[in-house]
């Protein structure tokens, strides 16, 4: 079945450092791909998405490109802030029934 | 605008007790979902609903039941709680499928089964 694999955390960075979180997926068809973010004590919220190969999703300085050839959707940000400390989830959706398959999540800690 | 509201936020149960978690959304969304979040496992779908009066099983439905009698509410029931059901439960709703519309999440219910 479909699955999502993310790099394990926690990832600890200093403010203004470059962030990359790796995400690869397994799917039988052509899924849509998502990054959700969970700030401490809150529910998840959509950060960005891409619905077809070579699409780039972007939001709040974060970017991710849908790479079909490597089945990847890595999340990047050029200069992180303390406020970016959160758990980041990669997810995919295949089909029209509205279900998401989540990765295990990667905790990011940004220190001043 | 309340969005997705989950009740209660915390609960401790003894093994064998029953309880119902309530999810309410005020966005007129068709789709609603119940997930559980466990360390190192991300979110796993328990049950979902694609409209009032409909429910369907997700990835981990055993030990849970759901009902969607009103469009704005989605109830998750534990008939006989087990320690393996200790988890953080999230409700979500969406206007359509993820390709079109994002899922909006509540803040979660932390449930401990002793």
mmCIF file with all atom_site columns, C-alpha atoms in Angstrom:
data_model
loop_
_atom_site.group_PDB
_atom_site.id
_atom_site.type_symbol
_atom_site.label_atom_id
_atom_site.label_alt_id
_atom_site.label_comp_id
_atom_site.label_asym_id
_atom_site.label_entity_id
_atom_site.label_seq_id
_atom_site.pdbx_PDB_ins_code
_atom_site.Cartn_x
_atom_site.Cartn_y
_atom_site.Cartn_z
_atom_site.occupancy
_atom_site.B_iso_or_equiv
_atom_site.pdbx_formal_charge
_atom_site.auth_seq_id
_atom_site.auth_comp_id
_atom_site.auth_asym_id
_atom_site.auth_atom_id
_atom_site.pdbx_PDB_model_num
ATOM 1   C CA . UNK A 1 1   ? 0.000   0.000  0.000   1.00 0.00 ? 1   UNK A CA 1
ATOM 2   C CA . UNK A 1 2   ? 0.866   3.669  -0.012  1.00 0.00 ? 2   UNK A CA 1
ATOM 3   C CA . UNK A 1 3   ? 3.429   4.876  2.491   1.00 0.00 ? 3   UNK A CA 1
ATOM 4   C CA . UNK A 1 4   ? 5.481   7.917  3.431   1.00 0.00 ? 4   UNK A CA 1
ATOM 5   C CA . UNK A 1 5   ? 8.958   7.866  4.964   1.00 0.00 ? 5   UNK A CA 1
ATOM 6   C CA . UNK A 1 6   ? 10.481  10.886 6.654   1.00 0.00 ? 6   UNK A CA 1
ATOM 7   C CA . UNK A 1 7   ? 13.871  11.503 8.177   1.00 0.00 ? 7   UNK A CA 1
ATOM 8   C CA . UNK A 1 8   ? 13.944  10.959 11.915  1.00 0.00 ? 8   UNK A CA 1
ATOM 9   C CA . UNK A 1 9   ? 14.277  13.839 14.307  1.00 0.00 ? 9   UNK A CA 1
ATOM 10  C CA . UNK A 1 10  ? 14.741  15.810 16.275  1.00 0.00 ? 10  UNK A CA 1
ATOM 11  C CA . UNK A 1 11  ? 16.544  18.178 13.975  1.00 0.00 ? 11  UNK A CA 1
ATOM 12  C CA . UNK A 1 12  ? 18.217  20.948 15.962  1.00 0.00 ? 12  UNK A CA 1
ATOM 13  C CA . UNK A 1 13  ? 19.307  24.110 14.184  1.00 0.00 ? 13  UNK A CA 1
ATOM 14  C CA . UNK A 1 14  ? 20.469  27.586 15.006  1.00 0.00 ? 14  UNK A CA 1
ATOM 15  C CA . UNK A 1 15  ? 18.407  30.554 13.905  1.00 0.00 ? 15  UNK A CA 1
ATOM 16  C CA . UNK A 1 16  ? 19.054  31.567 10.261  1.00 0.00 ? 16  UNK A CA 1
ATOM 17  C CA . UNK A 1 17  ? 20.354  28.092 9.350   1.00 0.00 ? 17  UNK A CA 1
ATOM 18  C CA . UNK A 1 18  ? 19.182  26.166 6.276   1.00 0.00 ? 18  UNK A CA 1
ATOM 19  C CA . UNK A 1 19  ? 16.606  23.462 6.894   1.00 0.00 ? 19  UNK A CA 1
ATOM 20  C CA . UNK A 1 20  ? 15.990  20.317 4.838   1.00 0.00 ? 20  UNK A CA 1
ATOM 21  C CA . UNK A 1 21  ? 13.608  17.551 5.832   1.00 0.00 ? 21  UNK A CA 1
ATOM 22  C CA . UNK A 1 22  ? 13.668  14.512 3.567   1.00 0.00 ? 22  UNK A CA 1
ATOM 23  C CA . UNK A 1 23  ? 10.471  12.781 2.523   1.00 0.00 ? 23  UNK A CA 1
ATOM 24  C CA . UNK A 1 24  ? 10.055  9.861  0.146   1.00 0.00 ? 24  UNK A CA 1
ATOM 25  C CA . UNK A 1 25  ? 6.888   8.033  -0.770  1.00 0.00 ? 25  UNK A CA 1
ATOM 26  C CA . UNK A 1 26  ? 5.569   4.794  -2.206  1.00 0.00 ? 26  UNK A CA 1
ATOM 27  C CA . UNK A 1 27  ? 2.355   4.891  -4.193  1.00 0.00 ? 27  UNK A CA 1
ATOM 28  C CA . UNK A 1 28  ? 0.726   2.877  -6.936  1.00 0.00 ? 28  UNK A CA 1
ATOM 29  C CA . UNK A 1 29  ? -0.503  5.866  -8.907  1.00 0.00 ? 29  UNK A CA 1
ATOM 30  C CA . UNK A 1 30  ? 0.066   9.599  -8.977  1.00 0.00 ? 30  UNK A CA 1
ATOM 31  C CA . UNK A 1 31  ? -0.626  10.994 -5.527  1.00 0.00 ? 31  UNK A CA 1
ATOM 32  C CA . UNK A 1 32  ? -0.876  14.558 -4.350  1.00 0.00 ? 32  UNK A CA 1
ATOM 33  C CA . UNK A 1 33  ? 1.784   15.440 -1.770  1.00 0.00 ? 33  UNK A CA 1
ATOM 34  C CA . UNK A 1 34  ? 1.551   17.659 1.284   1.00 0.00 ? 34  UNK A CA 1
ATOM 35  C CA . UNK A 1 35  ? 3.502   19.081 4.170   1.00 0.00 ? 35  UNK A CA 1
ATOM 36  C CA . UNK A 1 36  ? 1.565   19.714 7.368   1.00 0.00 ? 36  UNK A CA 1
ATOM 37  C CA . UNK A 1 37  ? 3.010   21.478 10.425  1.00 0.00 ? 37  UNK A CA 1
ATOM 38  C CA . UNK A 1 38  ? 2.070   20.991 14.083  1.00 0.00 ? 38  UNK A CA 1
ATOM 39  C CA . UNK A 1 39  ? 3.058   23.734 16.506  1.00 0.00 ? 39  UNK A CA 1
ATOM 40  C CA . UNK A 1 40  ? 3.278   22.822 20.201  1.00 0.00 ? 40  UNK A CA 1
ATOM 41  C CA . UNK A 1 41  ? -0.112  22.123 21.728  1.00 0.00 ? 41  UNK A CA 1
ATOM 42  C CA . UNK A 1 42  ? -1.987  22.584 18.477  1.00 0.00 ? 42  UNK A CA 1
ATOM 43  C CA . UNK A 1 43  ? -3.482  20.520 15.698  1.00 0.00 ? 43  UNK A CA 1
ATOM 44  C CA . UNK A 1 44  ? -1.924  20.135 12.291  1.00 0.00 ? 44  UNK A CA 1
ATOM 45  C CA . UNK A 1 45  ? -2.251  22.766 9.612   1.00 0.00 ? 45  UNK A CA 1
ATOM 46  C CA . UNK A 1 46  ? -1.461  22.600 5.932   1.00 0.00 ? 46  UNK A CA 1
ATOM 47  C CA . UNK A 1 47  ? 1.883   24.208 5.067   1.00 0.00 ? 47  UNK A CA 1
ATOM 48  C CA . UNK A 1 48  ? 2.075   23.514 1.340   1.00 0.00 ? 48  UNK A CA 1
ATOM 49  C CA . UNK A 1 49  ? 1.077   21.012 -1.312  1.00 0.00 ? 49  UNK A CA 1
ATOM 50  C CA . UNK A 1 50  ? 1.848   19.837 -4.843  1.00 0.00 ? 50  UNK A CA 1
ATOM 51  C CA . UNK A 1 51  ? -0.561  17.890 -6.979  1.00 0.00 ? 51  UNK A CA 1
ATOM 52  C CA . UNK A 1 52  ? 1.559   16.729 -9.919  1.00 0.00 ? 52  UNK A CA 1
ATOM 53  C CA . UNK A 1 53  ? 5.127   15.966 -10.885 1.00 0.00 ? 53  UNK A CA 1
ATOM 54  C CA . UNK A 1 54  ? 7.549   18.932 -10.965 1.00 0.00 ? 54  UNK A CA 1
ATOM 55  C CA . UNK A 1 55  ? 5.089   21.172 -9.117  1.00 0.00 ? 55  UNK A CA 1
ATOM 56  C CA . UNK A 1 56  ? 6.652   23.320 -6.401  1.00 0.00 ? 56  UNK A CA 1
ATOM 57  C CA . UNK A 1 57  ? 4.628   24.148 -3.320  1.00 0.00 ? 57  UNK A CA 1
ATOM 58  C CA . UNK A 1 58  ? 5.643   27.145 -1.253  1.00 0.00 ? 58  UNK A CA 1
ATOM 59  C CA . UNK A 1 59  ? 4.433   29.006 1.822   1.00 0.00 ? 59  UNK A CA 1
ATOM 60  C CA . UNK A 1 60  ? 5.986   31.062 4.646   1.00 0.00 ? 60  UNK A CA 1
ATOM 61  C CA . UNK A 1 61  ? 9.465   30.699 3.103   1.00 0.00 ? 61  UNK A CA 1
ATOM 62  C CA . UNK A 1 62  ? 9.182   26.904 2.885   1.00 0.00 ? 62  UNK A CA 1
ATOM 63  C CA . UNK A 1 63  ? 9.402   25.082 -0.443  1.00 0.00 ? 63  UNK A CA 1
ATOM 64  C CA . UNK A 1 64  ? 9.052   21.504 -1.654  1.00 0.00 ? 64  UNK A CA 1
ATOM 65  C CA . UNK A 1 65  ? 9.215   20.099 -5.198  1.00 0.00 ? 65  UNK A CA 1
ATOM 66  C CA . UNK A 1 66  ? 7.327   16.980 -6.319  1.00 0.00 ? 66  UNK A CA 1
ATOM 67  C CA . UNK A 1 67  ? 10.005  14.714 -7.806  1.00 0.00 ? 67  UNK A CA 1
ATOM 68  C CA . UNK A 1 68  ? 8.403   11.720 -9.484  1.00 0.00 ? 68  UNK A CA 1
ATOM 69  C CA . UNK A 1 69  ? 11.698  10.213 -10.666 1.00 0.00 ? 69  UNK A CA 1
ATOM 70  C CA . UNK A 1 70  ? 13.011  9.987  -7.104  1.00 0.00 ? 70  UNK A CA 1
ATOM 71  C CA . UNK A 1 71  ? 9.565   9.697  -5.424  1.00 0.00 ? 71  UNK A CA 1
ATOM 72  C CA . UNK A 1 72  ? 10.512  12.527 -3.107  1.00 0.00 ? 72  UNK A CA 1
ATOM 73  C CA . UNK A 1 73  ? 9.041   15.725 -1.686  1.00 0.00 ? 73  UNK A CA 1
ATOM 74  C CA . UNK A 1 74  ? 11.775  17.257 0.464   1.00 0.00 ? 74  UNK A CA 1
ATOM 75  C CA . UNK A 1 75  ? 10.949  20.346 2.523   1.00 0.00 ? 75  UNK A CA 1
ATOM 76  C CA . UNK A 1 76  ? 13.413  23.254 2.562   1.00 0.00 ? 76  UNK A CA 1
ATOM 77  C CA . UNK A 1 77  ? 13.714  26.675 4.125   1.00 0.00 ? 77  UNK A CA 1
ATOM 78  C CA . UNK A 1 78  ? 16.630  28.979 3.596   1.00 0.00 ? 78  UNK A CA 1
ATOM 79  C CA . UNK A 1 79  ? 16.712  30.739 6.967   1.00 0.00 ? 79  UNK A CA 1
ATOM 80  C CA . UNK A 1 80  ? 14.777  29.324 9.896   1.00 0.00 ? 80  UNK A CA 1
ATOM 81  C CA . UNK A 1 81  ? 13.451  31.253 12.872  1.00 0.00 ? 81  UNK A CA 1
ATOM 82  C CA . UNK A 1 82  ? 12.733  30.164 16.425  1.00 0.00 ? 82  UNK A CA 1
ATOM 83  C CA . UNK A 1 83  ? 9.037   30.321 15.528  1.00 0.00 ? 83  UNK A CA 1
ATOM 84  C CA . UNK A 1 84  ? 9.581   27.497 13.005  1.00 0.00 ? 84  UNK A CA 1
ATOM 85  C CA . UNK A 1 85  ? 10.098  25.044 15.870  1.00 0.00 ? 85  UNK A CA 1
ATOM 86  C CA . UNK A 1 86  ? 7.400   22.426 15.298  1.00 0.00 ? 86  UNK A CA 1
ATOM 87  C CA . UNK A 1 87  ? 6.733   18.907 14.077  1.00 0.00 ? 87  UNK A CA 1
ATOM 88  C CA . UNK A 1 88  ? 6.534   18.598 10.293  1.00 0.00 ? 88  UNK A CA 1
ATOM 89  C CA . UNK A 1 89  ? 4.539   15.826 8.614   1.00 0.00 ? 89  UNK A CA 1
ATOM 90  C CA . UNK A 1 90  ? 4.821   14.726 5.019   1.00 0.00 ? 90  UNK A CA 1
ATOM 91  C CA . UNK A 1 91  ? 1.631   13.195 3.617   1.00 0.00 ? 91  UNK A CA 1
ATOM 92  C CA . UNK A 1 92  ? 0.130   11.878 0.421   1.00 0.00 ? 92  UNK A CA 1
ATOM 93  C CA . UNK A 1 93  ? -3.353  11.463 -0.918  1.00 0.00 ? 93  UNK A CA 1
ATOM 94  C CA . UNK A 1 94  ? -4.229  9.078  -3.683  1.00 0.00 ? 94  UNK A CA 1
ATOM 95  C CA . UNK A 1 95  ? -7.684  8.775  -5.107  1.00 0.00 ? 95  UNK A CA 1
ATOM 96  C CA . UNK A 1 96  ? -10.822 10.813 -4.652  1.00 0.00 ? 96  UNK A CA 1
ATOM 97  C CA . UNK A 1 97  ? -11.918 9.529  -1.259  1.00 0.00 ? 97  UNK A CA 1
ATOM 98  C CA . UNK A 1 98  ? -10.149 12.212 0.735   1.00 0.00 ? 98  UNK A CA 1
ATOM 99  C CA . UNK A 1 99  ? -7.817  10.130 2.850   1.00 0.00 ? 99  UNK A CA 1
ATOM 100 C CA . UNK A 1 100 ? -4.316  11.221 3.804   1.00 0.00 ? 100 UNK A CA 1
ATOM 101 C CA . UNK A 1 101 ? -1.392  8.914  4.538   1.00 0.00 ? 101 UNK A CA 1
ATOM 102 C CA . UNK A 1 102 ? 1.030   10.588 6.954   1.00 0.00 ? 102 UNK A CA 1
ATOM 103 C CA . UNK A 1 103 ? 4.687   10.055 7.639   1.00 0.00 ? 103 UNK A CA 1
ATOM 104 C CA . UNK A 1 104 ? 5.902   9.687  11.227  1.00 0.00 ? 104 UNK A CA 1
ATOM 105 C CA . UNK A 1 105 ? 6.735   13.377 11.570  1.00 0.00 ? 105 UNK A CA 1
ATOM 106 C CA . UNK A 1 106 ? 10.030  15.204 12.089  1.00 0.00 ? 106 UNK A CA 1
ATOM 107 C CA . UNK A 1 107 ? 10.525  17.456 15.076  1.00 0.00 ? 107 UNK A CA 1
ATOM 108 C CA . UNK A 1 108 ? 12.483  20.627 14.355  1.00 0.00 ? 108 UNK A CA 1
ATOM 109 C CA . UNK A 1 109 ? 13.998  22.680 17.153  1.00 0.00 ? 109 UNK A CA 1
ATOM 110 C CA . UNK A 1 110 ? 15.439  26.096 16.322  1.00 0.00 ? 110 UNK A CA 1
ATOM 111 C CA . UNK A 1 111 ? 17.602  27.766 18.945  1.00 0.00 ? 111 UNK A CA 1
ATOM 112 C CA . UNK A 1 112 ? 18.408  31.497 19.156  1.00 0.00 ? 112 UNK A CA 1
ATOM 113 C CA . UNK B 2 1   ? -14.594 31.607 13.961  1.00 0.00 ? 1   UNK B CA 1
ATOM 114 C CA . UNK B 2 2   ? -14.149 28.467 16.078  1.00 0.00 ? 2   UNK B CA 1
ATOM 115 C CA . UNK B 2 3   ? -13.123 26.079 13.252  1.00 0.00 ? 3   UNK B CA 1
ATOM 116 C CA . UNK B 2 4   ? -12.834 22.536 14.612  1.00 0.00 ? 4   UNK B CA 1
ATOM 117 C CA . UNK B 2 5   ? -13.530 22.082 18.319  1.00 0.00 ? 5   UNK B CA 1
ATOM 118 C CA . UNK B 2 6   ? -12.786 18.894 20.216  1.00 0.00 ? 6   UNK B CA 1
ATOM 119 C CA . UNK B 2 7   ? -14.273 17.981 23.591  1.00 0.00 ? 7   UNK B CA 1
ATOM 120 C CA . UNK B 2 8   ? -12.808 17.084 26.047  1.00 0.00 ? 8   UNK B CA 1
ATOM 121 C CA . UNK B 2 9   ? -9.147  18.149 25.834  1.00 0.00 ? 9   UNK B CA 1
ATOM 122 C CA . UNK B 2 10  ? -7.920  15.641 28.423  1.00 0.00 ? 10  UNK B CA 1
ATOM 123 C CA . UNK B 2 11  ? -9.378  12.504 29.926  1.00 0.00 ? 11  UNK B CA 1
ATOM 124 C CA . UNK B 2 12  ? -8.174  9.624  32.065  1.00 0.00 ? 12  UNK B CA 1
ATOM 125 C CA . UNK B 2 13  ? -10.140 6.383  31.932  1.00 0.00 ? 13  UNK B CA 1
ATOM 126 C CA . UNK B 2 14  ? -9.878  3.004  33.560  1.00 0.00 ? 14  UNK B CA 1
ATOM 127 C CA . UNK B 2 15  ? -9.688  -0.123 31.439  1.00 0.00 ? 15  UNK B CA 1
ATOM 128 C CA . UNK B 2 16  ? -13.168 -1.231 30.414  1.00 0.00 ? 16  UNK B CA 1
ATOM 129 C CA . UNK B 2 17  ? -14.819 2.176  30.757  1.00 0.00 ? 17  UNK B CA 1
ATOM 130 C CA . UNK B 2 18  ? -16.558 3.790  27.842  1.00 0.00 ? 18  UNK B CA 1
ATOM 131 C CA . UNK B 2 19  ? -16.534 7.333  26.590  1.00 0.00 ? 19  UNK B CA 1
ATOM 132 C CA . UNK B 2 20  ? -17.390 9.526  23.627  1.00 0.00 ? 20  UNK B CA 1
ATOM 133 C CA . UNK B 2 21  ? -15.198 12.184 22.065  1.00 0.00 ? 21  UNK B CA 1
ATOM 134 C CA . UNK B 2 22  ? -17.029 15.011 20.357  1.00 0.00 ? 22  UNK B CA 1
ATOM 135 C CA . UNK B 2 23  ? -15.868 16.927 17.316  1.00 0.00 ? 23  UNK B CA 1
ATOM 136 C CA . UNK B 2 24  ? -17.752 19.966 16.100  1.00 0.00 ? 24  UNK B CA 1
ATOM 137 C CA . UNK B 2 25  ? -17.005 22.097 13.030  1.00 0.00 ? 25  UNK B CA 1
ATOM 138 C CA . UNK B 2 26  ? -18.641 25.336 12.005  1.00 0.00 ? 26  UNK B CA 1
ATOM 139 C CA . UNK B 2 27  ? -17.337 25.521 8.437   1.00 0.00 ? 27  UNK B CA 1
ATOM 140 C CA . UNK B 2 28  ? -20.101 23.485 6.763   1.00 0.00 ? 28  UNK B CA 1
ATOM 141 C CA . UNK B 2 29  ? -17.548 20.859 5.718   1.00 0.00 ? 29  UNK B CA 1
ATOM 142 C CA . UNK B 2 30  ? -18.706 17.609 4.161   1.00 0.00 ? 30  UNK B CA 1
ATOM 143 C CA . UNK B 2 31  ? -15.734 15.468 5.137   1.00 0.00 ? 31  UNK B CA 1
ATOM 144 C CA . UNK B 2 32  ? -14.766 14.685 8.722   1.00 0.00 ? 32  UNK B CA 1
ATOM 145 C CA . UNK B 2 33  ? -12.024 12.446 10.111  1.00 0.00 ? 33  UNK B CA 1
ATOM 146 C CA . UNK B 2 34  ? -10.772 10.931 13.342  1.00 0.00 ? 34  UNK B CA 1
ATOM 147 C CA . UNK B 2 35  ? -7.041  10.235 13.712  1.00 0.00 ? 35  UNK B CA 1
ATOM 148 C CA . UNK B 2 36  ? -4.869  8.979  16.496  1.00 0.00 ? 36  UNK B CA 1
ATOM 149 C CA . UNK B 2 37  ? -1.305  10.201 16.976  1.00 0.00 ? 37  UNK B CA 1
ATOM 150 C CA . UNK B 2 38  ? 1.253   7.955  18.602  1.00 0.00 ? 38  UNK B CA 1
ATOM 151 C CA . UNK B 2 39  ? 4.988   8.602  19.034  1.00 0.00 ? 39  UNK B CA 1
ATOM 152 C CA . UNK B 2 40  ? 7.007   7.615  15.967  1.00 0.00 ? 40  UNK B CA 1
ATOM 153 C CA . UNK B 2 41  ? 3.916   6.651  13.993  1.00 0.00 ? 41  UNK B CA 1
ATOM 154 C CA . UNK B 2 42  ? 2.493   9.894  12.742  1.00 0.00 ? 42  UNK B CA 1
ATOM 155 C CA . UNK B 2 43  ? -1.259  10.167 12.382  1.00 0.00 ? 43  UNK B CA 1
ATOM 156 C CA . UNK B 2 44  ? -3.338  7.114  11.579  1.00 0.00 ? 44  UNK B CA 1
ATOM 157 C CA . UNK B 2 45  ? -6.901  7.338  10.323  1.00 0.00 ? 45  UNK B CA 1
ATOM 158 C CA . UNK B 2 46  ? -9.472  5.636  12.544  1.00 0.00 ? 46  UNK B CA 1
ATOM 159 C CA . UNK B 2 47  ? -12.785 6.440  10.810  1.00 0.00 ? 47  UNK B CA 1
ATOM 160 C CA . UNK B 2 48  ? -14.019 9.072  8.453   1.00 0.00 ? 48  UNK B CA 1
ATOM 161 C CA . UNK B 2 49  ? -17.230 10.445 7.012   1.00 0.00 ? 49  UNK B CA 1
ATOM 162 C CA . UNK B 2 50  ? -17.946 11.908 3.597   1.00 0.00 ? 50  UNK B CA 1
ATOM 163 C CA . UNK B 2 51  ? -21.272 13.430 4.589   1.00 0.00 ? 51  UNK B CA 1
ATOM 164 C CA . UNK B 2 52  ? -24.069 13.492 7.123   1.00 0.00 ? 52  UNK B CA 1
ATOM 165 C CA . UNK B 2 53  ? -25.263 9.987  7.938   1.00 0.00 ? 53  UNK B CA 1
ATOM 166 C CA . UNK B 2 54  ? -22.212 8.266  6.415   1.00 0.00 ? 54  UNK B CA 1
ATOM 167 C CA . UNK B 2 55  ? -19.187 6.685  8.052   1.00 0.00 ? 55  UNK B CA 1
ATOM 168 C CA . UNK B 2 56  ? -16.349 4.482  6.851   1.00 0.00 ? 56  UNK B CA 1
ATOM 169 C CA . UNK B 2 57  ? -13.417 2.614  8.349   1.00 0.00 ? 57  UNK B CA 1
ATOM 170 C CA . UNK B 2 58  ? -9.911  3.929  8.158   1.00 0.00 ? 58  UNK B CA 1
ATOM 171 C CA . UNK B 2 59  ? -6.596  2.289  8.855   1.00 0.00 ? 59  UNK B CA 1
ATOM 172 C CA . UNK B 2 60  ? -7.112  1.412  12.559  1.00 0.00 ? 60  UNK B CA 1
ATOM 173 C CA . UNK B 2 61  ? -10.879 1.144  13.265  1.00 0.00 ? 61  UNK B CA 1
ATOM 174 C CA . UNK B 2 62  ? -10.912 -1.732 15.755  1.00 0.00 ? 62  UNK B CA 1
ATOM 175 C CA . UNK B 2 63  ? -12.236 -0.814 19.200  1.00 0.00 ? 63  UNK B CA 1
ATOM 176 C CA . UNK B 2 64  ? -13.865 2.407  17.994  1.00 0.00 ? 64  UNK B CA 1
ATOM 177 C CA . UNK B 2 65  ? -17.269 3.399  16.674  1.00 0.00 ? 65  UNK B CA 1
ATOM 178 C CA . UNK B 2 66  ? -18.402 6.659  15.125  1.00 0.00 ? 66  UNK B CA 1
ATOM 179 C CA . UNK B 2 67  ? -21.573 8.489  14.249  1.00 0.00 ? 67  UNK B CA 1
ATOM 180 C CA . UNK B 2 68  ? -22.381 11.505 12.074  1.00 0.00 ? 68  UNK B CA 1
ATOM 181 C CA . UNK B 2 69  ? -26.018 12.274 12.791  1.00 0.00 ? 69  UNK B CA 1
ATOM 182 C CA . UNK B 2 70  ? -25.540 15.995 12.123  1.00 0.00 ? 70  UNK B CA 1
ATOM 183 C CA . UNK B 2 71  ? -23.302 17.472 9.457   1.00 0.00 ? 71  UNK B CA 1
ATOM 184 C CA . UNK B 2 72  ? -21.373 19.595 11.943  1.00 0.00 ? 72  UNK B CA 1
ATOM 185 C CA . UNK B 2 73  ? -20.666 16.835 14.499  1.00 0.00 ? 73  UNK B CA 1
ATOM 186 C CA . UNK B 2 74  ? -18.593 13.668 14.349  1.00 0.00 ? 74  UNK B CA 1
ATOM 187 C CA . UNK B 2 75  ? -18.526 11.481 17.465  1.00 0.00 ? 75  UNK B CA 1
ATOM 188 C CA . UNK B 2 76  ? -15.889 8.893  18.302  1.00 0.00 ? 76  UNK B CA 1
ATOM 189 C CA . UNK B 2 77  ? -16.821 6.224  20.828  1.00 0.00 ? 77  UNK B CA 1
ATOM 190 C CA . UNK B 2 78  ? -14.760 3.781  22.836  1.00 0.00 ? 78  UNK B CA 1
ATOM 191 C CA . UNK B 2 79  ? -17.076 1.057  24.103  1.00 0.00 ? 79  UNK B CA 1
ATOM 192 C CA . UNK B 2 80  ? -14.544 -0.696 26.350  1.00 0.00 ? 80  UNK B CA 1
ATOM 193 C CA . UNK B 2 81  ? -11.322 1.255  26.700  1.00 0.00 ? 81  UNK B CA 1
ATOM 194 C CA . UNK B 2 82  ? -7.986  -0.581 26.592  1.00 0.00 ? 82  UNK B CA 1
ATOM 195 C CA . UNK B 2 83  ? -4.495  0.681  27.503  1.00 0.00 ? 83  UNK B CA 1
ATOM 196 C CA . UNK B 2 84  ? -3.520  0.353  23.810  1.00 0.00 ? 84  UNK B CA 1
ATOM 197 C CA . UNK B 2 85  ? -5.964  3.178  23.087  1.00 0.00 ? 85  UNK B CA 1
ATOM 198 C CA . UNK B 2 86  ? -3.906  5.649  25.101  1.00 0.00 ? 86  UNK B CA 1
ATOM 199 C CA . UNK B 2 87  ? -3.124  8.281  22.511  1.00 0.00 ? 87  UNK B CA 1
ATOM 200 C CA . UNK B 2 88  ? -3.748  11.794 21.305  1.00 0.00 ? 88  UNK B CA 1
ATOM 201 C CA . UNK B 2 89  ? -6.873  11.947 19.143  1.00 0.00 ? 89  UNK B CA 1
ATOM 202 C CA . UNK B 2 90  ? -7.346  14.533 16.431  1.00 0.00 ? 90  UNK B CA 1
ATOM 203 C CA . UNK B 2 91  ? -10.471 15.390 14.550  1.00 0.00 ? 91  UNK B CA 1
ATOM 204 C CA . UNK B 2 92  ? -10.278 17.079 11.166  1.00 0.00 ? 92  UNK B CA 1
ATOM 205 C CA . UNK B 2 93  ? -12.695 18.340 8.572   1.00 0.00 ? 93  UNK B CA 1
ATOM 206 C CA . UNK B 2 94  ? -12.495 19.442 4.967   1.00 0.00 ? 94  UNK B CA 1
ATOM 207 C CA . UNK B 2 95  ? -14.788 20.897 2.343   1.00 0.00 ? 95  UNK B CA 1
ATOM 208 C CA . UNK B 2 96  ? -13.584 18.393 -0.232  1.00 0.00 ? 96  UNK B CA 1
ATOM 209 C CA . UNK B 2 97  ? -10.792 15.957 -0.946  1.00 0.00 ? 97  UNK B CA 1
ATOM 210 C CA . UNK B 2 98  ? -7.198  16.944 -0.038  1.00 0.00 ? 98  UNK B CA 1
ATOM 211 C CA . UNK B 2 99  ? -6.412  17.699 -3.683  1.00 0.00 ? 99  UNK B CA 1
ATOM 212 C CA . UNK B 2 100 ? -8.895  20.554 -3.566  1.00 0.00 ? 100 UNK B CA 1
ATOM 213 C CA . UNK B 2 101 ? -9.162  21.619 0.054   1.00 0.00 ? 101 UNK B CA 1
ATOM 214 C CA . UNK B 2 102 ? -6.937  21.308 3.137   1.00 0.00 ? 102 UNK B CA 1
ATOM 215 C CA . UNK B 2 103 ? -7.975  19.385 6.208   1.00 0.00 ? 103 UNK B CA 1
ATOM 216 C CA . UNK B 2 104 ? -8.585  21.589 9.245   1.00 0.00 ? 104 UNK B CA 1
ATOM 217 C CA . UNK B 2 105 ? -7.591  20.030 12.540  1.00 0.00 ? 105 UNK B CA 1
ATOM 218 C CA . UNK B 2 106 ? -8.766  20.486 16.092  1.00 0.00 ? 106 UNK B CA 1
ATOM 219 C CA . UNK B 2 107 ? -6.296  20.896 18.939  1.00 0.00 ? 107 UNK B CA 1
ATOM 220 C CA . UNK B 2 108 ? -6.555  17.267 20.016  1.00 0.00 ? 108 UNK B CA 1
ATOM 221 C CA . UNK B 2 109 ? -7.801  15.177 22.931  1.00 0.00 ? 109 UNK B CA 1
ATOM 222 C CA . UNK B 2 110 ? -5.180  13.534 25.129  1.00 0.00 ? 110 UNK B CA 1
ATOM 223 C CA . UNK B 2 111 ? -6.614  10.245 26.390  1.00 0.00 ? 111 UNK B CA 1
ATOM 224 C CA . UNK B 2 112 ? -4.955  7.989  28.961  1.00 0.00 ? 112 UNK B CA 1
ATOM 225 C CA . UNK B 2 113 ? -6.261  4.512  29.743  1.00 0.00 ? 113 UNK B CA 1
ATOM 226 C CA . UNK B 2 114 ? -5.059  3.037  33.023  1.00 0.00 ? 114 UNK B CA 1
#
